Amino acid sequence: MSALPHPAHPLDPPPSKRRLSWLLVFPKLAVALLILALITLLWLLQKSDREERHNILVKDVLWLEQSLRFHLQNHREQLQQLASELSEEPRSSEQTSLFRLRAAHFLKNNPDIARLGWLNATAENIITLPAHRPQSANSPQAQLLHDSFDIARRLGKAVYSPPYLNAPLEGQIHLLLPIYRHDQLIGMLQITYRLNALLSNQIPWWFTEKYKVEIVDDNDLVLASKTHIEGTSSDSYLIPFDPPGQGLRLKISDYPSTQSPLQNMLTVAILLLALGVFASLWLVRGLMKKSTRAEAALRAEHAFRTAMENSLTVGMRARDLEGRIIYVNPAFCKMTGFSASELVNHDPPMPYWAPEHMDEARAMHQTVLAGLAPEEGFELTFMRKNRERFEALVYEAKLIDGNGRHTGWMASVLDITERKRAEELARQQQEQLQFTARLVTLGEMASTLAHELNQPLAAIASYNTGCLNLLSTENFSCAELRPTLEKIATQAQRAGRIIRRVHDFVRRSEPKRAPCKLRDIIDDCLAFIEPEARKRQIRIETILPALPTVFVDRLLIEQVLLNLLRNGLDAMADTPAPHRLLQLSIHLTPQEVRLTVGDYGCGIAPEIEDKLYTAFFTTKSEGMGIGLSICRSIIEFHRGRLWAEKHPDSPSGSGTLFTFTLPLEPTPE
């Protein structure tokens, strides 16, 4: 527990007065800041303006470079298409006409192109538009073109030549694009660009109203330029001009505006600072009121939080990232019997961990620290300080501080001991209800079973009388008695099987799933129900494929199937005898087995469909109303489904199909 804060010294000024003395320093600082602002404001504004203009310059340069690159790339793609068409067949008059037509159209739409030529594989001119006098083979321009031709031929792709100045001192550059037929060079397309025309046609007017654009080489020689302004540039930016590359660069220079808003901004700033000096005293008063209100709100919030923690019945426990307890609320202390001082700063193992569940608690502790705690919570057995055990349901969540950092784990702990006891009591009551339902079913079938059991007993008595009559005669042999005695044994075994089925059906046991042959379950249920069906003149029809082994509680599934079969018999009490048919069919899928019991009876009224599985609801005069409710509970226990629907093939149109599923899963060895 933290110590109480010591009382304030009587000579110490109240906290509000000390705060006021500090706040009154603000006007003095405002005056000093006003003088400093006059000196620095102009410099800051000029620097900010330069940085902003430079950022805009960089963005505009990148836009211009991208625009020129897209333009040149578009030319290259069009020439590639023309080269593909010229390579399809041997050169002919049609190809020459095609080249002239395409070249004329290309030159008309692109003023920045000076010439477009078609060279053969040895760099000899075939056609050039517009026509011009060829240069001397020894001229620098001709040698530059020849070198670029060789590079394009070796690389097998389009190549730009180095820039050069022609006779009128106009910067130009060539683009050479190879023409192949079956991987063999058959010619070359040549484009000659005028760099000045390229800038004039591709740079918008608004760009040259702000900047001066130049194309320079490695030696800063200006090959082309465009601008509509004059003066001295304040900033410039260089960026590689690629394509065409070859050392070319775009140089964009910025020219500042003659009008500057700095003076107006400075005046506004001075006025604002002066107003700030006079407003500071009023601001101090407002801050004092806000501070007082904040302190009162903080005290009220702390009291509210404390009252809320004390009223909670859910235990709260916080741990840091190492698993050390850093907080517990009163409900958790009451739940475990330990005080907060005994738990806070405690490292694992915790004093409320039960020794017999220590490994389980430690494993779950590591799982939580690893961030793998299940979202639906987990159950553990804890120990109170008096050594009493209780069941706890724990939900873990991340503990996040005010800066958004993960600092630990917050747990909500619920004592579910009473709930577990209630669930166990409900389970026992459900088992008792199932046992009662079996007894009710057996009572309803008692007369039929007595009739079935009477047949083998009567046969045994008859055979026994025959044996006694045979023994009373003087002339008999043991061979004559053997067939009769064998028949007596057969009838006795038959009576024993009937009694054993009754005994197994009414035997009360814990639900226990085990591998069972589905065929045996169905045969036993049919053996129970067939005598009653014969008595009521009801035919039983079965559609049974090869049946698998299922992992179920045999007695519970027999109870479900027998209940559905008996409901089908009862539903056909008023059905004409020729139409009394009880159907049992089975459908197999890779995931489950589906059993369907169908009857041609009275059907289910729409107003009772929602109450069909409600406990103690029945339409029978002597029924208990628990059969279908128990059946659905049993099927859900086996992770299956039970539902009813109208029989589509019923002659009266009111029959019913009851279907339930059982999952197919690997049976344990």
XYZ file of C-alpha atoms in Angstrom:
669
model
C 0.000 0.000 0.000
C 1.291 3.457 -0.839
C 1.867 5.949 1.966
C -0.499 8.854 2.433
C 0.789 12.198 1.045
C 2.177 14.513 3.737
C 0.252 17.771 4.419
C 1.444 20.941 2.739
C 3.733 23.264 4.745
C 1.791 26.249 6.189
C 4.273 28.718 4.658
C 4.023 27.200 1.259
C 1.699 29.182 -0.983
C -1.366 27.409 -2.210
C -0.827 25.471 -5.446
C -3.163 27.836 -7.329
C -1.101 30.948 -6.368
C 2.194 29.286 -7.328
C 0.670 28.393 -10.678
C -0.554 31.976 -11.137
C 2.917 33.416 -10.507
C 4.333 31.224 -13.234
C 1.551 32.066 -15.652
C 2.112 35.823 -15.208
C 5.558 35.414 -16.716
C 3.863 34.802 -20.055
C 3.299 38.526 -20.954
C 6.990 39.259 -20.425
C 7.958 36.364 -22.603
C 5.476 37.566 -25.222
C 7.239 40.945 -25.481
C 10.639 39.307 -25.831
C 9.280 36.937 -28.414
C 7.837 39.881 -30.349
C 11.293 41.458 -30.728
C 12.856 38.141 -31.664
C 10.067 37.457 -34.139
C 10.735 40.733 -35.975
C 14.298 39.597 -36.621
C 13.643 35.989 -37.521
C 10.247 36.132 -39.205
C 11.561 37.535 -42.489
C 14.297 34.902 -42.638
C 11.899 32.093 -41.871
C 9.385 33.241 -44.452
C 12.063 33.565 -47.123
C 13.378 30.107 -46.326
C 9.902 28.600 -46.353
C 9.143 30.277 -49.683
C 12.380 28.951 -51.219
C 11.694 25.418 -49.995
C 8.132 25.473 -51.262
C 9.170 26.760 -54.695
C 11.913 24.139 -54.874
C 9.456 21.336 -54.082
C 7.102 22.599 -56.764
C 10.030 22.807 -59.177
C 10.984 19.172 -58.515
C 7.404 17.975 -59.046
C 7.092 19.927 -62.313
C 10.440 18.597 -63.556
C 9.400 15.006 -62.864
C 6.123 15.598 -64.697
C 7.936 17.065 -67.710
C 10.462 14.217 -67.831
C 7.667 11.651 -67.709
C 5.743 13.438 -70.474
C 8.799 13.494 -72.790
C 9.604 9.876 -71.992
C 6.050 8.760 -72.868
C 6.242 10.752 -76.115
C 9.504 9.098 -77.210
C 8.265 5.674 -76.089
C 5.143 6.129 -78.235
C 7.324 6.900 -81.272
C 9.405 3.828 -80.600
C 6.333 1.565 -80.408
C 4.957 2.943 -83.688
C 8.298 2.364 -85.421
C 8.432 -1.155 -83.990
C 5.045 -1.850 -85.616
C 6.306 -0.443 -88.936
C 9.484 -2.548 -88.699
C 7.376 -5.647 -88.083
C 5.318 -4.970 -91.220
C 8.432 -4.286 -93.341
C 9.961 -7.616 -92.259
C 7.042 -9.841 -93.289
C 7.886 -10.313 -97.028
C 10.893 -9.569 -99.240
C 11.160 -5.906 -100.132
C 8.742 -4.947 -102.873
C 6.998 -1.940 -104.327
C 4.122 -2.495 -101.907
C 6.465 -2.195 -98.953
C 8.050 0.927 -100.408
C 4.615 2.484 -100.830
C 3.702 1.402 -97.307
C 6.849 3.031 -95.890
C 6.262 6.282 -97.768
C 2.654 6.426 -96.616
C 3.470 5.697 -92.972
C 6.486 8.006 -92.964
C 4.536 10.923 -94.421
C 1.799 10.459 -91.830
C 4.380 10.161 -89.057
C 6.248 13.337 -90.095
C 3.020 15.286 -90.459
C 1.862 14.500 -86.909
C 5.285 14.915 -85.253
C 6.991 18.232 -86.113
C 9.859 17.380 -83.755
C 11.074 14.696 -86.237
C 13.395 16.085 -88.904
C 13.767 12.940 -91.038
C 12.577 9.324 -91.193
C 14.730 6.920 -93.212
C 14.903 3.237 -94.191
C 18.426 1.745 -94.345
C 19.464 -1.673 -95.596
C 21.618 -4.182 -93.691
C 24.824 -2.411 -94.776
C 23.655 1.055 -93.605
C 22.932 2.196 -97.133
C 19.994 4.514 -97.588
C 16.891 3.021 -99.258
C 14.355 5.795 -98.676
C 14.557 8.985 -96.598
C 11.725 11.453 -96.075
C 12.005 14.282 -96.633
C 14.669 13.743 -99.274
C 18.023 15.450 -98.643
C 21.525 15.422 -99.929
C 23.527 12.647 -98.189
C 26.423 13.758 -96.082
C 30.002 12.889 -96.789
C 31.081 9.516 -95.400
C 33.975 11.224 -93.615
C 31.848 13.842 -91.871
C 31.472 13.603 -88.067
C 27.678 13.234 -88.391
C 28.016 10.343 -90.866
C 30.607 8.621 -88.662
C 28.362 9.073 -85.597
C 25.415 7.527 -87.490
C 27.590 4.617 -88.654
C 28.793 3.907 -85.082
C 25.211 3.959 -83.761
C 24.171 1.616 -86.601
C 26.832 -0.896 -85.511
C 25.722 -0.698 -81.859
C 22.055 -1.274 -82.762
C 23.031 -4.241 -84.965
C 25.120 -5.839 -82.182
C 22.543 -5.253 -79.450
C 19.552 -6.188 -81.621
C 17.388 -3.397 -80.219
C 16.599 0.291 -80.659
C 19.559 2.615 -79.939
C 19.842 6.415 -79.624
C 22.935 8.076 -81.065
C 24.980 10.686 -79.177
C 23.699 14.260 -79.662
C 25.340 16.614 -82.135
C 24.979 20.119 -83.577
C 24.165 20.381 -87.286
C 25.179 23.186 -89.601
C 22.664 25.760 -88.234
C 23.879 24.803 -84.713
C 20.645 22.989 -83.961
C 20.851 20.052 -81.561
C 19.801 16.737 -83.085
C 19.820 13.028 -82.178
C 19.149 9.796 -84.087
C 17.031 6.770 -83.135
C 17.992 3.523 -84.940
C 15.615 0.532 -84.787
C 16.666 -2.847 -86.373
C 14.410 -4.776 -88.767
C 14.718 -8.578 -88.516
C 13.324 -11.384 -90.589
C 13.785 -14.879 -89.101
C 16.487 -13.584 -86.704
C 18.442 -12.016 -89.595
C 19.037 -8.282 -89.842
C 17.544 -6.986 -93.097
C 17.521 -3.251 -92.443
C 17.220 -0.359 -90.025
C 14.726 2.470 -89.433
C 16.296 5.873 -88.656
C 14.555 8.831 -86.983
C 16.291 12.182 -86.605
C 14.924 14.352 -83.783
C 15.269 18.148 -83.582
C 15.664 18.847 -79.884
C 14.402 22.443 -80.091
C 11.277 21.290 -81.916
C 10.833 18.535 -79.353
C 10.736 21.105 -76.531
C 8.534 23.510 -78.481
C 5.879 20.910 -79.238
C 5.861 18.949 -75.970
C 6.169 21.637 -73.282
C 2.890 23.474 -72.494
C 2.770 27.246 -72.463
C 2.130 27.527 -68.742
C 5.332 25.638 -68.018
C 7.505 28.098 -69.924
C 5.761 30.997 -68.158
C 7.341 29.769 -64.935
C 10.570 28.023 -65.964
C 13.361 27.943 -68.495
C 13.838 24.452 -69.962
C 17.181 23.394 -71.476
C 18.677 20.173 -72.818
C 22.407 20.002 -72.025
C 25.092 17.362 -72.546
C 27.863 16.134 -70.241
C 29.846 19.325 -70.824
C 26.838 21.560 -70.024
C 26.616 22.513 -73.690
C 23.088 23.766 -74.376
C 21.588 21.760 -77.255
C 18.026 23.130 -76.994
C 16.095 25.566 -74.810
C 12.665 27.115 -74.401
C 11.307 29.882 -72.126
C 9.033 32.922 -72.161
C 10.670 34.781 -69.272
C 13.888 36.668 -68.736
C 16.000 37.527 -65.755
C 18.208 35.725 -63.271
C 17.151 32.308 -62.093
C 16.938 31.667 -58.374
C 16.988 27.878 -58.481
C 17.606 25.105 -61.014
C 17.201 21.352 -61.144
C 18.982 18.757 -63.296
C 17.533 15.363 -64.165
C 18.813 12.700 -66.595
C 16.971 12.737 -69.951
C 16.653 8.964 -70.497
C 15.611 7.999 -73.089
C 17.464 8.994 -75.157
C 20.256 8.986 -72.549
C 23.767 9.465 -74.006
C 24.577 11.904 -71.210
C 21.668 14.219 -71.993
C 20.064 16.035 -69.085
C 17.050 18.263 -68.590
C 17.883 21.543 -66.838
C 14.933 23.543 -65.523
C 15.541 26.984 -64.024
C 13.058 28.813 -61.789
C 12.504 32.581 -61.947
C 10.999 34.142 -58.816
C 8.024 36.448 -58.939
C 8.658 40.159 -58.469
C 5.781 40.474 -56.054
C 6.365 39.117 -52.531
C 3.779 38.918 -49.725
C 6.451 39.019 -47.017
C 5.796 42.589 -45.928
C 2.082 42.027 -45.502
C 2.703 38.789 -43.640
C 5.204 40.527 -41.357
C 2.690 43.244 -40.482
C 0.017 40.693 -39.705
C 2.451 38.744 -37.529
C 3.364 41.878 -35.514
C -0.286 42.698 -34.905
C -1.008 39.148 -33.840
C 1.902 39.137 -31.400
C 0.792 42.465 -29.926
C -2.690 41.113 -29.432
C -1.153 38.044 -27.851
C 0.532 40.164 -25.177
C -2.762 41.735 -24.124
C -4.677 38.453 -24.389
C -2.174 36.524 -22.301
C -3.507 37.828 -18.969
C -7.008 36.807 -19.922
C -5.622 33.467 -21.049
C -4.000 32.954 -17.637
C -7.349 33.417 -15.955
C -8.988 30.921 -18.260
C -6.189 28.418 -17.772
C -6.548 28.614 -14.013
C -10.261 27.840 -14.256
C -9.611 24.948 -16.616
C -6.921 23.569 -14.332
C -9.248 23.695 -11.327
C -12.007 21.965 -13.255
C -9.548 19.332 -14.523
C -8.352 18.546 -11.000
C -11.942 18.196 -9.771
C -12.810 15.975 -12.726
C -9.736 13.842 -12.050
C -10.721 13.342 -8.413
C -14.296 12.453 -9.428
C -13.025 10.034 -12.087
C -10.711 8.350 -9.603
C -13.530 7.991 -7.073
C -15.858 6.613 -9.755
C -13.244 4.116 -10.915
C -12.617 2.968 -7.352
C -16.351 2.531 -6.699
C -16.763 0.614 -9.957
C -13.872 -1.736 -9.141
C -15.251 -2.364 -5.666
C -18.722 -3.199 -7.049
C -17.514 -5.693 -9.659
C -18.182 -9.380 -9.040
C -15.821 -10.384 -11.852
C -12.224 -10.792 -10.814
C -9.749 -8.572 -12.686
C -6.054 -9.389 -12.809
C -3.339 -7.566 -14.788
C 0.108 -8.945 -15.570
C 3.095 -7.410 -17.324
C 4.862 -8.943 -20.309
C 6.999 -11.125 -17.985
C 3.926 -12.556 -16.241
C 4.289 -10.600 -12.990
C 1.020 -9.479 -11.370
C 0.708 -5.697 -11.408
C -2.951 -5.249 -10.403
C -5.873 -7.146 -8.836
C -9.324 -5.832 -7.983
C -11.218 -6.551 -4.746
C -13.406 -9.172 -6.449
C -10.344 -11.219 -7.393
C -8.953 -10.933 -3.866
C -12.292 -12.071 -2.438
C -12.427 -14.935 -4.922
C -8.956 -16.280 -4.041
C -8.798 -15.220 -0.390
C -5.439 -13.455 -0.885
C -4.940 -9.745 -0.279
C -3.686 -7.355 -2.961
C -0.332 -6.971 -1.168
C 0.140 -10.767 -1.306
C -0.503 -10.915 -5.059
C 0.887 -7.712 -6.597
C 4.496 -8.078 -7.853
C 4.223 -11.861 -7.456
C 5.996 -13.991 -10.079
C 4.853 -17.463 -11.198
C 4.019 -19.886 -9.713
C 1.063 -17.995 -8.287
C -0.182 -18.794 -4.764
C -3.691 -19.583 -6.091
C -2.452 -22.305 -8.470
C -3.555 -25.731 -7.231
C -0.530 -28.063 -6.797
C -2.223 -30.947 -8.635
C -2.930 -28.656 -11.623
C 0.413 -26.835 -11.529
C 1.630 -28.118 -14.926
C -1.646 -27.206 -16.621
C -1.655 -23.707 -15.093
C 1.993 -23.096 -16.054
C 1.385 -24.259 -19.638
C -1.620 -21.959 -20.011
C 0.418 -19.125 -18.460
C 3.063 -19.522 -21.190
C 0.346 -19.728 -23.852
C -1.107 -16.387 -22.721
C 2.300 -14.687 -22.661
C 2.884 -15.948 -26.207
C -0.349 -14.242 -27.333
C -2.119 -17.529 -28.130
C -4.858 -17.446 -25.482
C -8.174 -18.727 -26.901
C -10.691 -15.951 -27.556
C -13.528 -18.021 -26.085
C -11.663 -18.257 -22.779
C -10.301 -21.266 -20.917
C -11.046 -23.087 -17.673
C -8.612 -23.758 -14.824
C -8.859 -25.093 -11.296
C -7.670 -22.464 -8.770
C -7.088 -22.754 -5.029
C -8.265 -20.346 -2.351
C -6.073 -19.362 0.547
C -7.944 -21.869 2.746
C -6.916 -24.656 0.278
C -10.439 -24.903 -1.152
C -10.535 -25.576 -4.910
C -12.842 -23.757 -7.340
C -13.369 -23.767 -11.088
C -12.506 -20.506 -12.895
C -13.281 -19.306 -16.412
C -10.557 -16.912 -17.622
C -10.664 -14.453 -20.526
C -7.352 -12.806 -21.473
C -6.931 -9.567 -23.453
C -3.997 -7.326 -24.316
C -3.257 -4.461 -21.928
C -2.612 -1.304 -23.994
C -1.300 1.914 -22.424
C -2.165 5.483 -23.413
C 0.537 5.524 -26.109
C -0.856 2.430 -27.821
C 1.919 0.119 -26.591
C 1.306 -3.455 -25.493
C 2.415 -3.575 -21.854
C 0.842 -6.774 -20.544
C -2.319 -8.830 -20.203
C -5.635 -8.128 -18.482
C -7.695 -11.136 -17.371
C -11.358 -11.400 -16.399
C -11.871 -14.305 -13.982
C -15.272 -15.845 -13.193
C -15.973 -18.421 -10.500
C -17.997 -21.071 -12.375
C -18.021 -23.721 -9.651
C -21.773 -23.416 -9.080
C -22.444 -23.339 -12.799
C -20.461 -26.543 -13.286
C -22.455 -28.179 -10.522
C -25.699 -27.059 -12.149
C -24.553 -28.432 -15.507
C -23.706 -31.781 -13.912
C -27.105 -31.885 -12.194
C -28.815 -31.063 -15.508
C -26.861 -33.840 -17.196
C -27.919 -36.340 -14.563
C -31.520 -35.212 -14.893
C -31.311 -35.608 -18.668
C -30.005 -39.150 -18.249
C -32.855 -39.888 -15.820
C -35.313 -38.471 -18.345
C -33.884 -40.678 -21.076
C -34.144 -43.712 -18.806
C -37.741 -42.810 -18.003
C -38.513 -42.471 -21.698
C -37.154 -45.966 -22.331
C -39.348 -47.330 -19.552
C -42.366 -45.541 -21.042
C -41.583 -46.976 -24.457
C -41.171 -50.431 -22.965
C -44.496 -50.081 -21.112
C -46.250 -49.170 -24.331
C -44.752 -52.259 -25.969
C -45.331 -54.603 -23.020
C -48.354 -56.373 -24.468
C -46.626 -56.941 -27.806
C -43.473 -58.238 -26.106
C -45.559 -60.529 -23.877
C -47.278 -61.919 -26.984
C -43.930 -62.453 -28.715
C -42.425 -64.103 -25.623
C -45.505 -66.335 -25.200
C -44.899 -68.019 -28.552
C -41.532 -69.671 -27.689
C -42.779 -70.526 -24.177
C -45.877 -72.208 -25.609
C -43.730 -74.126 -28.101
C -41.413 -75.274 -25.270
C -44.418 -76.500 -23.245
C -45.817 -78.366 -26.283
C -42.506 -80.036 -27.095
C -42.062 -80.952 -23.420
C -45.533 -82.607 -23.353
C -44.597 -84.611 -26.453
C -41.398 -85.797 -24.794
C -43.309 -86.868 -21.673
C -45.858 -88.760 -23.791
C -43.034 -90.476 -25.648
C -41.342 -91.448 -22.381
C -44.601 -93.024 -21.092
C -44.520 -95.569 -23.923
C -42.378 -98.646 -23.677
C -40.970 -98.549 -27.193
C -38.914 -95.379 -27.825
C -35.335 -94.550 -28.573
C -33.027 -91.617 -27.702
C -32.821 -90.714 -31.396
C -36.543 -89.968 -31.370
C -36.084 -87.494 -28.481
C -33.139 -85.579 -30.041
C -35.095 -83.471 -32.673
C -37.696 -82.500 -30.073
C -35.066 -81.500 -27.519
C -33.220 -79.440 -30.173
C -36.448 -77.579 -30.939
C -36.926 -76.939 -27.198
C -33.366 -75.466 -27.057
C -34.047 -73.292 -30.109
C -37.232 -71.853 -28.596
C -35.457 -71.283 -25.261
C -32.685 -69.328 -27.061
C -35.341 -67.301 -28.853
C -37.003 -66.418 -25.523
C -33.592 -65.551 -24.067
C -32.828 -63.167 -26.923
C -36.157 -61.407 -26.382
C -35.465 -60.997 -22.663
C -31.882 -59.845 -23.332
C -33.073 -57.164 -25.758
C -35.541 -55.891 -23.179
C -32.855 -55.924 -20.484
C -30.338 -54.014 -22.650
C -32.950 -51.446 -23.634
C -34.058 -50.544 -20.103
C -30.600 -50.775 -18.561
C -29.467 -47.416 -17.239
C -25.855 -46.505 -18.002
C -23.621 -43.507 -18.599
C -23.497 -42.339 -22.250
C -20.556 -44.124 -23.778
C -19.612 -43.899 -27.439
C -18.015 -46.961 -28.969
C -17.679 -48.557 -32.430
C -21.012 -50.200 -33.356
C -22.243 -51.893 -36.485
C -25.148 -49.881 -37.834
C -26.742 -53.045 -39.245
C -26.968 -54.602 -35.749
C -28.646 -51.456 -34.351
C -31.255 -51.456 -37.120
C -31.906 -55.212 -36.828
C -32.509 -54.954 -33.067
C -34.918 -52.024 -33.502
C -36.825 -53.819 -36.270
C -37.040 -56.929 -34.084
C -38.683 -54.772 -31.386
C -41.113 -53.049 -33.715
C -42.119 -55.828 -36.173
C -44.608 -57.607 -33.831
C -46.436 -54.336 -33.182
C -46.428 -53.551 -36.929
C -47.950 -56.948 -37.768
C -50.589 -56.416 -35.103
C -51.546 -53.047 -36.694
C -51.361 -54.418 -40.256
C -48.490 -52.068 -41.179
C -45.873 -53.063 -43.714
C -42.224 -52.161 -43.070
C -40.047 -51.334 -46.069
C -36.287 -50.926 -45.709
C -33.746 -49.522 -48.175
C -30.385 -50.416 -46.687
C -27.077 -50.209 -48.581
C -23.832 -51.613 -47.241
C -23.738 -50.088 -43.750
C -20.578 -48.798 -42.029
C -19.415 -48.967 -38.434
C -20.333 -45.826 -36.477
C -18.853 -44.407 -33.281
C -21.980 -43.966 -31.091
C -23.708 -44.971 -27.869
C -25.654 -47.970 -29.127
C -28.499 -47.847 -26.597
C -29.110 -44.123 -27.156
C -29.237 -44.467 -30.953
C -31.553 -47.496 -30.580
C -33.795 -45.358 -28.376
C -33.926 -42.590 -31.054
C -34.639 -44.973 -33.934
C -37.213 -46.966 -31.962
C -38.991 -43.772 -30.883
C -39.215 -42.551 -34.489
C -40.480 -45.948 -35.680
C -43.166 -46.040 -32.977
C -44.211 -42.460 -33.831
C -44.631 -43.611 -37.440
C -46.833 -46.530 -36.332
C -48.970 -44.234 -34.179
C -49.333 -41.668 -36.992
C -50.969 -44.280 -39.272
C -53.731 -45.284 -36.827
C -56.391 -43.717 -39.084
C -54.684 -44.528 -42.409
C -56.461 -47.091 -44.624
C -54.869 -50.542 -44.283
C -53.623 -50.757 -47.929
C -51.693 -47.492 -47.455
C -50.071 -48.314 -44.126
C -46.388 -48.351 -44.969
C -43.451 -47.557 -42.670
C -40.220 -46.833 -44.543
C -36.666 -46.916 -43.247
C -33.972 -45.724 -45.665
C -30.297 -44.860 -45.292
C -28.182 -42.526 -47.432
C -24.387 -42.422 -47.136
C -22.069 -39.478 -47.871
C -18.315 -39.214 -47.254
C -18.979 -37.135 -44.126
C -22.111 -38.639 -42.557
C -24.809 -41.310 -42.625
C -28.424 -40.119 -42.950
C -31.287 -42.299 -41.566
C -34.858 -41.448 -42.616
C -38.088 -42.867 -41.145
C -41.131 -42.139 -43.326
C -44.829 -42.817 -42.763
C -48.083 -42.302 -44.672
C -49.852 -40.989 -41.570
C -51.648 -37.836 -40.535
C -48.599 -35.542 -40.831
C -47.646 -32.549 -38.670
C -49.960 -29.554 -38.413
C -48.256 -26.209 -39.234
C -49.262 -24.676 -35.906
C -47.298 -27.294 -33.895
C -44.105 -27.385 -36.014
C -42.352 -24.889 -33.734
C -43.372 -26.871 -30.604
C -42.407 -30.282 -31.989
C -39.222 -30.600 -29.923
C -40.490 -28.810 -26.800
C -40.323 -30.992 -23.699
C -43.691 -32.220 -22.338
C -45.598 -31.051 -25.435
C -47.548 -33.906 -27.043
C -50.545 -34.515 -29.306
C -51.135 -38.024 -27.913
C -53.758 -38.482 -25.232
C -51.460 -40.713 -23.161
C -48.072 -39.337 -24.255
C -45.519 -37.620 -22.019
C -44.159 -35.255 -24.693
C -40.496 -36.003 -24.039
C -39.703 -38.432 -26.848
C -38.645 -36.038 -29.636
C -36.983 -33.639 -27.176
C -34.795 -36.477 -25.880
C -34.165 -37.721 -29.421
C -32.840 -34.347 -30.513
C -30.627 -34.080 -27.410
C -29.190 -37.542 -28.117
C -28.485 -36.722 -31.782
C -26.866 -33.374 -30.881
C -24.745 -35.220 -28.301
C -23.464 -37.293 -31.246
C -22.823 -34.067 -33.273
C -25.673 -34.790 -35.681
C -28.964 -33.143 -36.708
C -32.639 -34.181 -36.442
C -35.442 -32.634 -38.495
C -38.905 -33.385 -39.903
C -40.421 -32.635 -43.301
C -43.464 -33.486 -45.376
C -43.452 -36.888 -47.148
C -43.412 -36.114 -50.898
C -44.750 -39.576 -51.943
C -47.604 -39.952 -49.437
C -50.892 -40.933 -51.163
C -52.855 -38.697 -48.780
C -50.324 -35.879 -49.101
C -49.853 -35.649 -45.320
C -47.135 -38.155 -44.472
C -43.984 -37.263 -42.542
C -40.256 -37.906 -42.944
C -38.074 -37.815 -39.806
C -34.353 -37.695 -40.638
C -31.313 -37.702 -38.413
C -27.599 -37.758 -39.245
C -24.582 -39.318 -37.603
C -21.074 -38.144 -38.516
C -18.706 -40.696 -39.998
C -15.398 -40.464 -38.211
C -12.458 -42.814 -37.738
C -13.324 -45.276 -34.994
C -10.623 -45.754 -32.360
C -8.724 -49.000 -32.433
